[in-house]
Coordinates of C-alpha atoms and ligand atoms in Angstrom, one line a residue:
X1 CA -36.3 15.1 -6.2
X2 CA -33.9 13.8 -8.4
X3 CA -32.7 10.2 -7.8
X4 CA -29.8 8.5 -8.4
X5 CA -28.8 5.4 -10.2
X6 CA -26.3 2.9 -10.7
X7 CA -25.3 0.1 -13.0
X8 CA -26.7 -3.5 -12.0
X9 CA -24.1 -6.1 -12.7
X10 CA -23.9 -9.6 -10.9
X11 CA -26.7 -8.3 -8.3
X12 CA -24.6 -5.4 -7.3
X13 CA -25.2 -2.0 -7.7
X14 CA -22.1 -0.6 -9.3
X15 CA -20.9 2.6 -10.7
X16 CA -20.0 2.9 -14.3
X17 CA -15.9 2.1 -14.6
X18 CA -15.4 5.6 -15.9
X19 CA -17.8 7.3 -13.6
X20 CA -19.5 8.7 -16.3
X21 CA -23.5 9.2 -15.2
X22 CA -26.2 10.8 -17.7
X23 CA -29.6 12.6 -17.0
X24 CA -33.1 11.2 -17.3
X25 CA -35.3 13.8 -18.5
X26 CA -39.3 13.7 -17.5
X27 CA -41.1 14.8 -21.0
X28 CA -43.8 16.3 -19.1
X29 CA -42.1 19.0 -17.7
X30 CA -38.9 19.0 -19.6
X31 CA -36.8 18.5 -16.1
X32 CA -34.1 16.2 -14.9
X33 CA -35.6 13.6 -12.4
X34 CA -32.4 11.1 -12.5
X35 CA -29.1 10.7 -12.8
X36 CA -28.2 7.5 -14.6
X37 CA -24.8 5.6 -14.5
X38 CA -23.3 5.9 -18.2
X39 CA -21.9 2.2 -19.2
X40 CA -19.1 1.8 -21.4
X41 CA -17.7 -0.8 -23.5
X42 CA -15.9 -2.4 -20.4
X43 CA -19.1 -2.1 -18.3
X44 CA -21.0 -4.0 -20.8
X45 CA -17.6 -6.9 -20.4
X46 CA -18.3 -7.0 -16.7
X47 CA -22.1 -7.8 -17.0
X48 CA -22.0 -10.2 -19.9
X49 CA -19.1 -12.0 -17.4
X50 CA -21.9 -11.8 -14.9
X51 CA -24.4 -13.7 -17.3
X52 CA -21.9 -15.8 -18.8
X53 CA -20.9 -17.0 -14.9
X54 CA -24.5 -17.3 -14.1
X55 CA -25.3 -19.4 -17.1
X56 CA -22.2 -21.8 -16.9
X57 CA -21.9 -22.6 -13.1
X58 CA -24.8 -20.8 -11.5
X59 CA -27.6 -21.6 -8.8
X60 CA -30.2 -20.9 -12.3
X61 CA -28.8 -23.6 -14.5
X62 CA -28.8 -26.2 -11.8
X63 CA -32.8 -25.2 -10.6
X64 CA -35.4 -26.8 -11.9
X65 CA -37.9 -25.7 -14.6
X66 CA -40.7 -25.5 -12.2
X67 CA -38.8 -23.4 -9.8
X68 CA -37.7 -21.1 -12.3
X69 CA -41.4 -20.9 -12.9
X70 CA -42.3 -20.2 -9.7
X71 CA -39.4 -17.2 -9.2
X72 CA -40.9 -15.7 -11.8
X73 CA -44.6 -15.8 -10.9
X74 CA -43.4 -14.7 -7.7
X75 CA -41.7 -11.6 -9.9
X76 CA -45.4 -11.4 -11.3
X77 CA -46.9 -11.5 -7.8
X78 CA -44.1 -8.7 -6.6
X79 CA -44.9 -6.7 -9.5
X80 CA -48.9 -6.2 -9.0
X81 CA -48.3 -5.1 -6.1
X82 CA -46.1 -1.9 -6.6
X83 CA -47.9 -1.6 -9.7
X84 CA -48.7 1.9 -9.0
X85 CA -45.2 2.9 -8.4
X86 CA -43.9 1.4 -11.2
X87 CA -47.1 3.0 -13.4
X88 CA -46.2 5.9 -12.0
X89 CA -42.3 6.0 -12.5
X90 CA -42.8 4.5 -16.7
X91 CA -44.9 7.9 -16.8
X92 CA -42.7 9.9 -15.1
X93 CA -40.2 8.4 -17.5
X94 CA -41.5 8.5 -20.8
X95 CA -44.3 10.5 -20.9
X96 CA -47.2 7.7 -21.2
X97 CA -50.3 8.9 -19.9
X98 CA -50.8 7.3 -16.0
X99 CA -54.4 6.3 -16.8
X100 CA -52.5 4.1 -20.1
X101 CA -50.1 2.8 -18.0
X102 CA -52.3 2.1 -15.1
X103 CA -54.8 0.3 -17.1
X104 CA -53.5 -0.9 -20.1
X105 CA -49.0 -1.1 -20.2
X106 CA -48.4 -2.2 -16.8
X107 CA -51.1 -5.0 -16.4
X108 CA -49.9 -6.0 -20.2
X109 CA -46.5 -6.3 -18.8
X110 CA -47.0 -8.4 -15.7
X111 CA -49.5 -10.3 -17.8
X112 CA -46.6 -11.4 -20.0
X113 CA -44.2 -12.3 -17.3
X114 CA -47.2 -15.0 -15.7
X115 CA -47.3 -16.0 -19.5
X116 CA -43.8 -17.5 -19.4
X117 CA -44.0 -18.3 -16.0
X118 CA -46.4 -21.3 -17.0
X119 CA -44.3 -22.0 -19.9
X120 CA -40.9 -22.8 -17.7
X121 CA -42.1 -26.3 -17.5
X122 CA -43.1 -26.9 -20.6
X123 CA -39.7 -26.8 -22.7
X124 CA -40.3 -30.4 -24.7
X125 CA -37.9 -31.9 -27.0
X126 CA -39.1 -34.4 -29.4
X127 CA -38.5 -38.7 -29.7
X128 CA -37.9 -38.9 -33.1
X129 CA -38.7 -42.2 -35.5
X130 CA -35.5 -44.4 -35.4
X131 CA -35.1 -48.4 -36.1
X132 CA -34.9 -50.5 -32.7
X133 CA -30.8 -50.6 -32.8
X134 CA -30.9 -46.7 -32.4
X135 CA -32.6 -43.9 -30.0
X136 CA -32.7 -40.2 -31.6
X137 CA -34.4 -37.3 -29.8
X138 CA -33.9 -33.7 -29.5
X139 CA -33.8 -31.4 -26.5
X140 CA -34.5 -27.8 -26.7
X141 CA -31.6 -26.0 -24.5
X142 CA -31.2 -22.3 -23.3
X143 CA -29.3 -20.5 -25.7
X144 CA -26.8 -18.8 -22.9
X145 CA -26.5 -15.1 -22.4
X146 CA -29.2 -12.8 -24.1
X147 CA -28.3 -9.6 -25.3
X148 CA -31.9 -7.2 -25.3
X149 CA -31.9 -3.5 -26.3
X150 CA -35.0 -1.9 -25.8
X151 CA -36.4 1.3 -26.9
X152 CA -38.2 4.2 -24.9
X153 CA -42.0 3.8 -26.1
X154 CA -43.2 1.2 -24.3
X155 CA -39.5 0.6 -21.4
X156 CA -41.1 -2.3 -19.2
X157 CA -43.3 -3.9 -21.8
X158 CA -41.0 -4.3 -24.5
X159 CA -38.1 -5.3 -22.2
X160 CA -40.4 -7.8 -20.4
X161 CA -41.2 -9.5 -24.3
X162 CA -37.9 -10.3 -23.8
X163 CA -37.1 -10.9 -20.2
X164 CA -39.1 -13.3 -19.2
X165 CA -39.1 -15.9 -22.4
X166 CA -35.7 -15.6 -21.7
X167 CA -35.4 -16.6 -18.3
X168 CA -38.2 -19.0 -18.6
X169 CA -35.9 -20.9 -21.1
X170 CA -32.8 -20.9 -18.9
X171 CA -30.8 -18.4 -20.2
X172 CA -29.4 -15.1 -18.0
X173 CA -29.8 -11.4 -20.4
X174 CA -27.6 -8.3 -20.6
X175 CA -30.9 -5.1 -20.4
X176 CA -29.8 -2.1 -22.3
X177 CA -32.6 0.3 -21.9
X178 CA -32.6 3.4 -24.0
X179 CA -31.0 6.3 -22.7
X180 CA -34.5 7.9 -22.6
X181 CA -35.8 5.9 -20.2
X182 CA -33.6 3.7 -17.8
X183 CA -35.8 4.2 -14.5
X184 CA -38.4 2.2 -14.7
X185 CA -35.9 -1.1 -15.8
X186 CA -34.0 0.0 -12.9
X187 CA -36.7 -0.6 -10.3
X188 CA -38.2 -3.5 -12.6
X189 CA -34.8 -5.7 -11.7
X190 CA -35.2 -4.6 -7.9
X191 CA -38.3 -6.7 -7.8
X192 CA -36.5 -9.9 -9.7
X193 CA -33.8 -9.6 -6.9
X194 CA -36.2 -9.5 -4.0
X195 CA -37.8 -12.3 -5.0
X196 CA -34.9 -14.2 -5.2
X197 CA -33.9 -14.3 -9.1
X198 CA -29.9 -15.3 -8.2
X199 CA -27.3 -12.6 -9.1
X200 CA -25.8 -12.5 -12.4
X201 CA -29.3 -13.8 -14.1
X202 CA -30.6 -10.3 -15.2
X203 CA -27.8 -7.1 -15.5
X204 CA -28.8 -3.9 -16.6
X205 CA -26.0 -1.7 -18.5
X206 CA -27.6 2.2 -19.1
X207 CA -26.3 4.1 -21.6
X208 CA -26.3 5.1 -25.3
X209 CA -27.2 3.0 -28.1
X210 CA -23.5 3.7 -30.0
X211 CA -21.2 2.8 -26.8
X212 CA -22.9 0.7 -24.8
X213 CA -25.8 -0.7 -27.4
X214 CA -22.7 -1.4 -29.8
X215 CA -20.6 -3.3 -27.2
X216 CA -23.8 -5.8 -26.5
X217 CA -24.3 -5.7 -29.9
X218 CA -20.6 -7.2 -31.2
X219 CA -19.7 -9.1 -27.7
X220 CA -18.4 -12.1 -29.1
X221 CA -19.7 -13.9 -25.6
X222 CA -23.3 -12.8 -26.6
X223 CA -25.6 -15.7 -27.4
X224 CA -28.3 -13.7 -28.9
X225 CA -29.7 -9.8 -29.6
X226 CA -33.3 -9.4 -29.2
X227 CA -34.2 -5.7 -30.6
X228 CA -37.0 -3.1 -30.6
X229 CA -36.5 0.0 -32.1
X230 CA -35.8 1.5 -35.5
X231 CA -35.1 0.1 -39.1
X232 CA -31.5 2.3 -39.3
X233 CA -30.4 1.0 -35.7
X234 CA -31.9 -2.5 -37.0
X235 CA -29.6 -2.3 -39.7
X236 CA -26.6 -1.6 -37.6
X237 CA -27.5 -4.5 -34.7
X238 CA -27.3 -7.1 -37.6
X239 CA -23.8 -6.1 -38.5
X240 CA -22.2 -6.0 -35.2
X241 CA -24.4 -9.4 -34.4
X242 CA -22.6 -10.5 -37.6
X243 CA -19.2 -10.2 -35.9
X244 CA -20.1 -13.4 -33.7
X245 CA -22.8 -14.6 -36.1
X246 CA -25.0 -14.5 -32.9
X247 CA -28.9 -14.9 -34.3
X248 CA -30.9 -11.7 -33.6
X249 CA -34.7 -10.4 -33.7
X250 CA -35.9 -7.3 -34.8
X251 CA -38.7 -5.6 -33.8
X252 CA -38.6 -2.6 -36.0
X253 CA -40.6 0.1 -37.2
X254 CA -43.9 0.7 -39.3
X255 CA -46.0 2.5 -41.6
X256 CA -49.2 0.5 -41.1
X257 CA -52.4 1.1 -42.9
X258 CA -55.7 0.9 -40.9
X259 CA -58.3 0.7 -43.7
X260 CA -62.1 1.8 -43.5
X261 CA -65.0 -0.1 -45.0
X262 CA -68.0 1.2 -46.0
X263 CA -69.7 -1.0 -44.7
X264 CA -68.3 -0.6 -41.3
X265 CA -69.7 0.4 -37.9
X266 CA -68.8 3.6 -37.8
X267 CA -68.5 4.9 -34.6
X268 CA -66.1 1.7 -33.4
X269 CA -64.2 2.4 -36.3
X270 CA -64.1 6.5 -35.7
X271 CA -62.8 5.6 -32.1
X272 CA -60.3 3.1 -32.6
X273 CA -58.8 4.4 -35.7
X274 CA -58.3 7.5 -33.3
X275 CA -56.7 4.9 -30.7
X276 CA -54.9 3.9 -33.1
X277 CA -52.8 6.5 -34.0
X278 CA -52.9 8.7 -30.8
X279 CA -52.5 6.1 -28.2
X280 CA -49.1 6.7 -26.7
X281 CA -48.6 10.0 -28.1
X282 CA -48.4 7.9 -31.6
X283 CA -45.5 6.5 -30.6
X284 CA -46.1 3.1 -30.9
X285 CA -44.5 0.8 -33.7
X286 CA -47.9 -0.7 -34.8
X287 CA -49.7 2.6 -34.9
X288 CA -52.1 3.2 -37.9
X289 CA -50.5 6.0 -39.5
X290 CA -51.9 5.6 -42.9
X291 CA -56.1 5.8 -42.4
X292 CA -57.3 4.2 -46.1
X293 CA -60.8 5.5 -46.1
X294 CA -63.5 4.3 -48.8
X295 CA -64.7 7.1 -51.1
X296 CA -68.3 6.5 -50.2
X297 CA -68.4 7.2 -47.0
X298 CA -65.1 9.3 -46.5
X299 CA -67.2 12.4 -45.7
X300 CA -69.1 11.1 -42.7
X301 CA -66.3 9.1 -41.4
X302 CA -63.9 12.2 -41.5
X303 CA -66.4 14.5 -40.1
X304 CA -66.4 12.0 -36.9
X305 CA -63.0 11.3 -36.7
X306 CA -61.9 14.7 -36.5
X307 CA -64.3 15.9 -33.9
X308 CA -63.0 12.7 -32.0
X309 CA -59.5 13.5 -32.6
X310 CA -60.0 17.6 -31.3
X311 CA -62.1 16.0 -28.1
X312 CA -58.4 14.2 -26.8
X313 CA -57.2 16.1 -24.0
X314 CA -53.2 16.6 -24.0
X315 CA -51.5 17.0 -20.7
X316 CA -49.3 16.3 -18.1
X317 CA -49.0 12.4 -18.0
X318 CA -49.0 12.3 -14.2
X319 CA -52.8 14.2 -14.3
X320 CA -55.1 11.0 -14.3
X321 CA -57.2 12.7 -17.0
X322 CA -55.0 13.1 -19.4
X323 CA -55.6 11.3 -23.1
X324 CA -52.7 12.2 -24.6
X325 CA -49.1 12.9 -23.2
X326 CA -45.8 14.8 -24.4
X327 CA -43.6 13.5 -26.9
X328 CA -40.2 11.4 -25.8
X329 CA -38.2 14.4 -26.4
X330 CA -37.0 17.8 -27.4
X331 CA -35.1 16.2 -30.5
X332 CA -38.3 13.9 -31.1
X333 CA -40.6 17.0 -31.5
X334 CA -38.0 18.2 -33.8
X335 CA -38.6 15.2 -36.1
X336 CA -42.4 15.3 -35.7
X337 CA -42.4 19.6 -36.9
X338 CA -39.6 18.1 -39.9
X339 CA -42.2 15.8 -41.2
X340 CA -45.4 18.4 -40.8
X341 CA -43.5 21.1 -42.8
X342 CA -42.4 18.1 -45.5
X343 CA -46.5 17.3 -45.9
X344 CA -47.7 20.7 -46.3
X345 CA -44.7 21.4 -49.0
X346 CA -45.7 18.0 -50.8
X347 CA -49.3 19.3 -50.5
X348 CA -51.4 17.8 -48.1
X349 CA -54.2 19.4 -46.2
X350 CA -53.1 19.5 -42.7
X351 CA -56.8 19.8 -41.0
X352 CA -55.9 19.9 -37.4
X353 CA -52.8 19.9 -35.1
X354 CA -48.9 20.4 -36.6
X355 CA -47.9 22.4 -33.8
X356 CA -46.5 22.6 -30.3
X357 CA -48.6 23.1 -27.1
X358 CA -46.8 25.0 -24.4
X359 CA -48.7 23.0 -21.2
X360 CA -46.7 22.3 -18.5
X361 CA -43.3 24.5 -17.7
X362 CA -41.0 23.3 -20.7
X363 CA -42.4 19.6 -21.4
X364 CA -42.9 18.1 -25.1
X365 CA -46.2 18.5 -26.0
X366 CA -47.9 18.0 -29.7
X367 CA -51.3 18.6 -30.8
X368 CA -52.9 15.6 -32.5
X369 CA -52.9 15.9 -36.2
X370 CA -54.3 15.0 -39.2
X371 CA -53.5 15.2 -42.6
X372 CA -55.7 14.8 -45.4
X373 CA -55.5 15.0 -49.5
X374 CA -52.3 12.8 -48.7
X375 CA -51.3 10.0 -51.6
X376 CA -49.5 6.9 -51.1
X377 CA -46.0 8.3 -52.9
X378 CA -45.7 11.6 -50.5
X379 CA -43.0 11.3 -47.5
X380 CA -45.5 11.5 -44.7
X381 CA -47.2 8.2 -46.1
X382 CA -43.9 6.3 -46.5
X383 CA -41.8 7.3 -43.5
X384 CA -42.3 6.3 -40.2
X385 CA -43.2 9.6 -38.0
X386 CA -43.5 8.2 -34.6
X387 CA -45.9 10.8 -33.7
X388 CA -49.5 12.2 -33.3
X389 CA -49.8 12.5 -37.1
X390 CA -52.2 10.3 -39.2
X391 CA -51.8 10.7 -43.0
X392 CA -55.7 10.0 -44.3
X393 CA -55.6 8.9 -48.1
X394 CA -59.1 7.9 -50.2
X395 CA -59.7 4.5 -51.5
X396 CA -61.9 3.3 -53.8
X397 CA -62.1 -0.4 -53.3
X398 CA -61.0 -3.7 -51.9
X399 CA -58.4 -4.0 -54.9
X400 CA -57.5 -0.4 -54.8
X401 CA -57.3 -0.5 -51.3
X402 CA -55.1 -3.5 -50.9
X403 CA -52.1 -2.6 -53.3
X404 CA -52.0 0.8 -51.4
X405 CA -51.6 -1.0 -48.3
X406 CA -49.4 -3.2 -49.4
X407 CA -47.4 -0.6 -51.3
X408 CA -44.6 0.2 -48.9
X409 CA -41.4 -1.0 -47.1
X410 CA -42.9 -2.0 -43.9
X411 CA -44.7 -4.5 -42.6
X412 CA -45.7 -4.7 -38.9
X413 CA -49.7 -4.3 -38.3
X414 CA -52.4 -3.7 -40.4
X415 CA -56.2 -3.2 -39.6
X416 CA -59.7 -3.6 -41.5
X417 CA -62.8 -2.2 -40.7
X418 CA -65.3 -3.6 -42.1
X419 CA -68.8 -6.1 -41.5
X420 CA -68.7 -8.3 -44.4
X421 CA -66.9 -11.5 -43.2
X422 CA -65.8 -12.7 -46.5
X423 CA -63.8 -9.7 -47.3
X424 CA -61.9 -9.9 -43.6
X425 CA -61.3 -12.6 -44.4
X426 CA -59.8 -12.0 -48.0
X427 CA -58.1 -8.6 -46.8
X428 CA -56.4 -10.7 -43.6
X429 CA -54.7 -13.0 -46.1
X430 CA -53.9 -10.0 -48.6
X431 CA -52.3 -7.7 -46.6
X432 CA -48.7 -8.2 -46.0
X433 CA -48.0 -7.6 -42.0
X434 CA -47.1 -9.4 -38.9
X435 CA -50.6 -8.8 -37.3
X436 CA -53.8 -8.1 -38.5
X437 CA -56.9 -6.6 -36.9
X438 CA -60.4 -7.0 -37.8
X439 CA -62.8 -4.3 -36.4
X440 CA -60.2 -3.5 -33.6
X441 CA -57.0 -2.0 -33.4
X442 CA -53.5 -2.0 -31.5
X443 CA -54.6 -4.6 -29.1
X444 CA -52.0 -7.5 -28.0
X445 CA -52.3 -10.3 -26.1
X446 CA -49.6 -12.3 -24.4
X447 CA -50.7 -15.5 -26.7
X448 CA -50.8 -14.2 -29.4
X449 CA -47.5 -13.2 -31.6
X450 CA -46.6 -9.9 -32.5
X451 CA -43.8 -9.1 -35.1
X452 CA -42.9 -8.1 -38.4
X453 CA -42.4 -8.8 -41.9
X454 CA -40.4 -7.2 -44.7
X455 CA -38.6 -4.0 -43.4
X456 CA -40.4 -4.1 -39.8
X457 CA -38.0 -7.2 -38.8
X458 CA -38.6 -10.3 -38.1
X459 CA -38.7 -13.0 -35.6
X460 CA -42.2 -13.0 -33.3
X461 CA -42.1 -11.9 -29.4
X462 CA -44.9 -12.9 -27.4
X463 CA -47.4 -16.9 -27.4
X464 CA -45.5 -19.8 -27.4
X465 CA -43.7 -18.4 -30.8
X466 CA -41.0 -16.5 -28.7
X467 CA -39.7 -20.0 -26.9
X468 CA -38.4 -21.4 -30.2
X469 CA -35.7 -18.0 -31.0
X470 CA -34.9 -18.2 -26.7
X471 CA -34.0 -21.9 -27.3
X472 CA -31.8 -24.3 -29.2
X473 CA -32.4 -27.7 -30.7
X474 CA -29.9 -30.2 -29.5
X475 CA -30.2 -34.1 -31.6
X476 CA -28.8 -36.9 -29.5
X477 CA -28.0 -40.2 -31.3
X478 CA -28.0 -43.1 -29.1
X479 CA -26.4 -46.8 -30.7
X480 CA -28.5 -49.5 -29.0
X481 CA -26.7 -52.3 -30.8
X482 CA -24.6 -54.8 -28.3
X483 CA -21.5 -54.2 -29.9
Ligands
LIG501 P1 -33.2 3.7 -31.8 O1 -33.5 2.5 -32.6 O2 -31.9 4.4 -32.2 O3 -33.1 3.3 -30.3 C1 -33.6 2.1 -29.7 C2 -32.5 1.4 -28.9 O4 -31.4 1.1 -29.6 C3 -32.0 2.3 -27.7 O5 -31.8 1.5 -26.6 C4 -30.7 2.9 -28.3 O6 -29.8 3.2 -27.3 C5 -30.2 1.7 -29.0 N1 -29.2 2.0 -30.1 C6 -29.1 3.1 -30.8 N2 -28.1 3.0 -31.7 C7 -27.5 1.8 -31.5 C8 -26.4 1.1 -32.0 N3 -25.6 1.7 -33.0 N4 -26.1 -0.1 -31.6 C9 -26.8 -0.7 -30.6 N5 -27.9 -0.1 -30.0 C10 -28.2 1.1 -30.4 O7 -34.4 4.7 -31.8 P2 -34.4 6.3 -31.5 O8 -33.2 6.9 -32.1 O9 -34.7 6.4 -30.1 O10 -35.7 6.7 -32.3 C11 -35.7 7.0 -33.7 C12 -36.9 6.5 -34.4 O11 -36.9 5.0 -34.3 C13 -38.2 6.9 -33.8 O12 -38.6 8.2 -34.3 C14 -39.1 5.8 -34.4 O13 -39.4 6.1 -35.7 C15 -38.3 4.6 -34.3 N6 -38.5 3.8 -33.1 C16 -39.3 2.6 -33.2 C17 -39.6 1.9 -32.1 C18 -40.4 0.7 -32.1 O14 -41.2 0.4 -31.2 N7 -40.3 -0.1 -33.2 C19 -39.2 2.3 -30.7 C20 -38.3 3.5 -30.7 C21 -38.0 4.2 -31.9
LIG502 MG1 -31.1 6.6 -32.5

């Protein structure tokens, strides 16, 4: 059945001005299973009025901090309990496998949302050192009316990184899911309204990242951009942000090493290397798309990996055994094939995958592949492919290994595998990336902070980090003399 959406400005439902709607495709099977209201530049006026209002004179401004806390653990509460649906729809919407998002992106999402819940109450400002005839302290303030454009990897999760240190700081948001995947953000917001979040406080414009993403983008009443996607959109977010000078955070792409001790325990590191690249049909930002592995033991190590990486069972992302799911998209898979011809004509050694699978009726599917014989200066090691495809290149040592590593222009993740703490240790504070993992990989926690440096963006979502870039400090000087 194919459902229909609409716009969601000022807690109404509303159809886009120009009546323009757009289709939501399911990857899986390569059919329409929405219609989406298409929002303009004017559509994207109407909802950052809606924030703006909401912010200025609204019920939110005027609540307390606890109570805002408590609407959105009640948003929290709301959420585990259609988690099934909404697992289900994400799928449905963007190919993730349903045993992923059942275990691992929904639960990760609501987890957040309880995370800054707790911290609603806990915006401090600081009493600063002043003689007696004077009083100076700080407050930390909302910023006003956030501007987030999210990508279609990861719709719920990366839009909640957002959402909820947002609202747990007091400001109202503008949503602009990617035109991928608006569905799930759709029936997200249905939950914040049932519980009582007051209209205006979240709006969700769909639509396409040069209309509707530009308008959000340059909207002079636009307090903020927080932004997941690429490094060339990235690019284009800070210009129109410049327009304003609105601060903005960037959450952008990757080309992370995941780098293979010998003296690792191999089978963990077979395994999650694999997880690493092929979780999410690869299309994660932090994925470990460059495998360093030592010399001395590359042999054994490969031999595993590739029996682990032929075992992973592609299919249709509603099937609850399913490992692996079908790419975003038609134009995606495009991009994925581009970059498998590119390796083979730099000469790599494509060992497995590179091609299509033709599952179910007309749906995206990619076999898991893996390159080896690839160097650090071929394409498929610098550019980000956003897919299945894990480029395996030979170290020698820690030295060797670490300027290879470090030898690109991202820097999101990295990952060491190895059992000698002293070198962890030495490779954590080498490597030149947002977030480093020691004999694990890809794993996030609502604590801790997640975000990139050099190319990848900057700014850090997630922990007690994300407050600081969803507030503002304020210095009030007080004269205490008589006269
Ligand atoms: P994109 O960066 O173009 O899209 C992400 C979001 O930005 C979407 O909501 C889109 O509508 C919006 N957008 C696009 N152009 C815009 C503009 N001019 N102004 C404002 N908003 C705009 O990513 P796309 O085209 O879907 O994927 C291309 C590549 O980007 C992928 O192959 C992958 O390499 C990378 N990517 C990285 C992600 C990450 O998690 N860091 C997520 C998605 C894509
Ligand atoms: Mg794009």
């Amino acid at each position: 059945m194919v459902k229909k959406y609409q716009l969601f400005i000022d807690g109404k439902w509303v159809d886009a001005i120009s009546g323009k709607t757009f289709e939501s495709v399911n990857p899986g099977s390569g059919e329409v299973h929405a219609i989406v209201a298409e929002a303009g530049a004017d559509d994207v006026n109407r909802a950052v009025r809606a924030a703006r209002k909401a912010f200025e004179s609204g019920p939110w401004t005027k609540m307390t901090p606890s109570d805002r806390g408590r609407l959105l653990y009640k948003a929290a509460q709301k959420m585990w309990e259609k988690a099934d649906f909404l697992a289900e729809v994400e799928s449905q919407d963007n190919g993730l496998p349903i045993s992923d998002t059942k275990s691992i992106a929904i639960p990760a999402t609501i987890d957040v949302l309880e995370f800054y819940a707790g911290l609603a109450n806990k915006v401090q400002g600081e009493t600063l050192a002043s003689p007696n005839n004077r009083f100076n302290y700080t407050l930390r303030e909302p910023l006003g009316v956030i501007g987030a454009i999210v990508p279609w990897n990861f719709p719920l999760m990366l839009t909640m990184w957002k959402l909820a240190p947002a609202l747990a700081a007091g400001n109202t948001i503008v949503i602009k899911p990617a035109e991928q995947t608006p569905v799930s953000i759709l029936e997200l917001v249905k939950l914040f309204q049932e519980v009582g979040i007051p209209d205006g406080v979240i709006n969700v414009v769909t639509g396409f990242g040069e209309t509707a993403g530009q308008a959000l983008a340059s909207h002079p009443d636009v307090d903020k951009i927080a932004f997941t996607g690429s490094t060339k959109t990235g690019q284009l977010i800070m210009q129109a942000a410049s327009k304003n000078l609105k601060p903005v955070s960037l959450e952008l792409g990757g080309k992370s090493p995941n780098i293979v001790f010998d003296d690792a325990s191999l089978e963990k590191a077979v395994n999650m290397s694999a997880f690493g690249i092929y979780f999410a049909q690869g299309q994660v930002c932090a994925a470990g798309s460059r495998l360093f592995v030592q010399e001395s033991i590359y042999e054994k190590f490969m031999d595993l990996f590739i029996k682990k990486a032929n075992s992973i069972r592609v299919g249709n992302p509603l099937d609850q055994s399913t490992e692996m799911g079908p790419q975003i998209s038609e134009e995606h898979l495009k991009k994925i094939e581009h970059y498998v011809a590119v390796g083979l004509d730099e000469g790599a050694r494509l060992t497995i995958g590179g091609k299509r699978l033709n599952k179910e009726a007309n749906g995206y599917y990619f076999t898991p592949t893996v390159f080896e014989n690839v160097t650090n200066d071929m394409t498929i090691a610098r550019e980000e492919i956003f897919g299945p495809v894990v480029s395996v290149i030979k170290f020698k040592d820690e030295e060797d290994a670490l300027i290879k590593a470090n030898d690109t222009i991202y820097g999101l993740a990295a990952g060491i595998w190895t059992n000698n703490l002293k070198r962890a240790h030495r490779m954590a504070r080498g490597l030149k990336a947002g977030t480093v993992w020691v004999n694990t990989y890809s794993l996030l926690d609502s604590a801790a902070p997640f975000g990139g440096t050099k190319q990848s963006g900057f700014g850090r979502e997630l922990g007690v980090q994300a407050m600081e870039m969803y507030t503002q400090t304020k210095h009030v000087w007080i004269d205490l003399n008589e006269n």
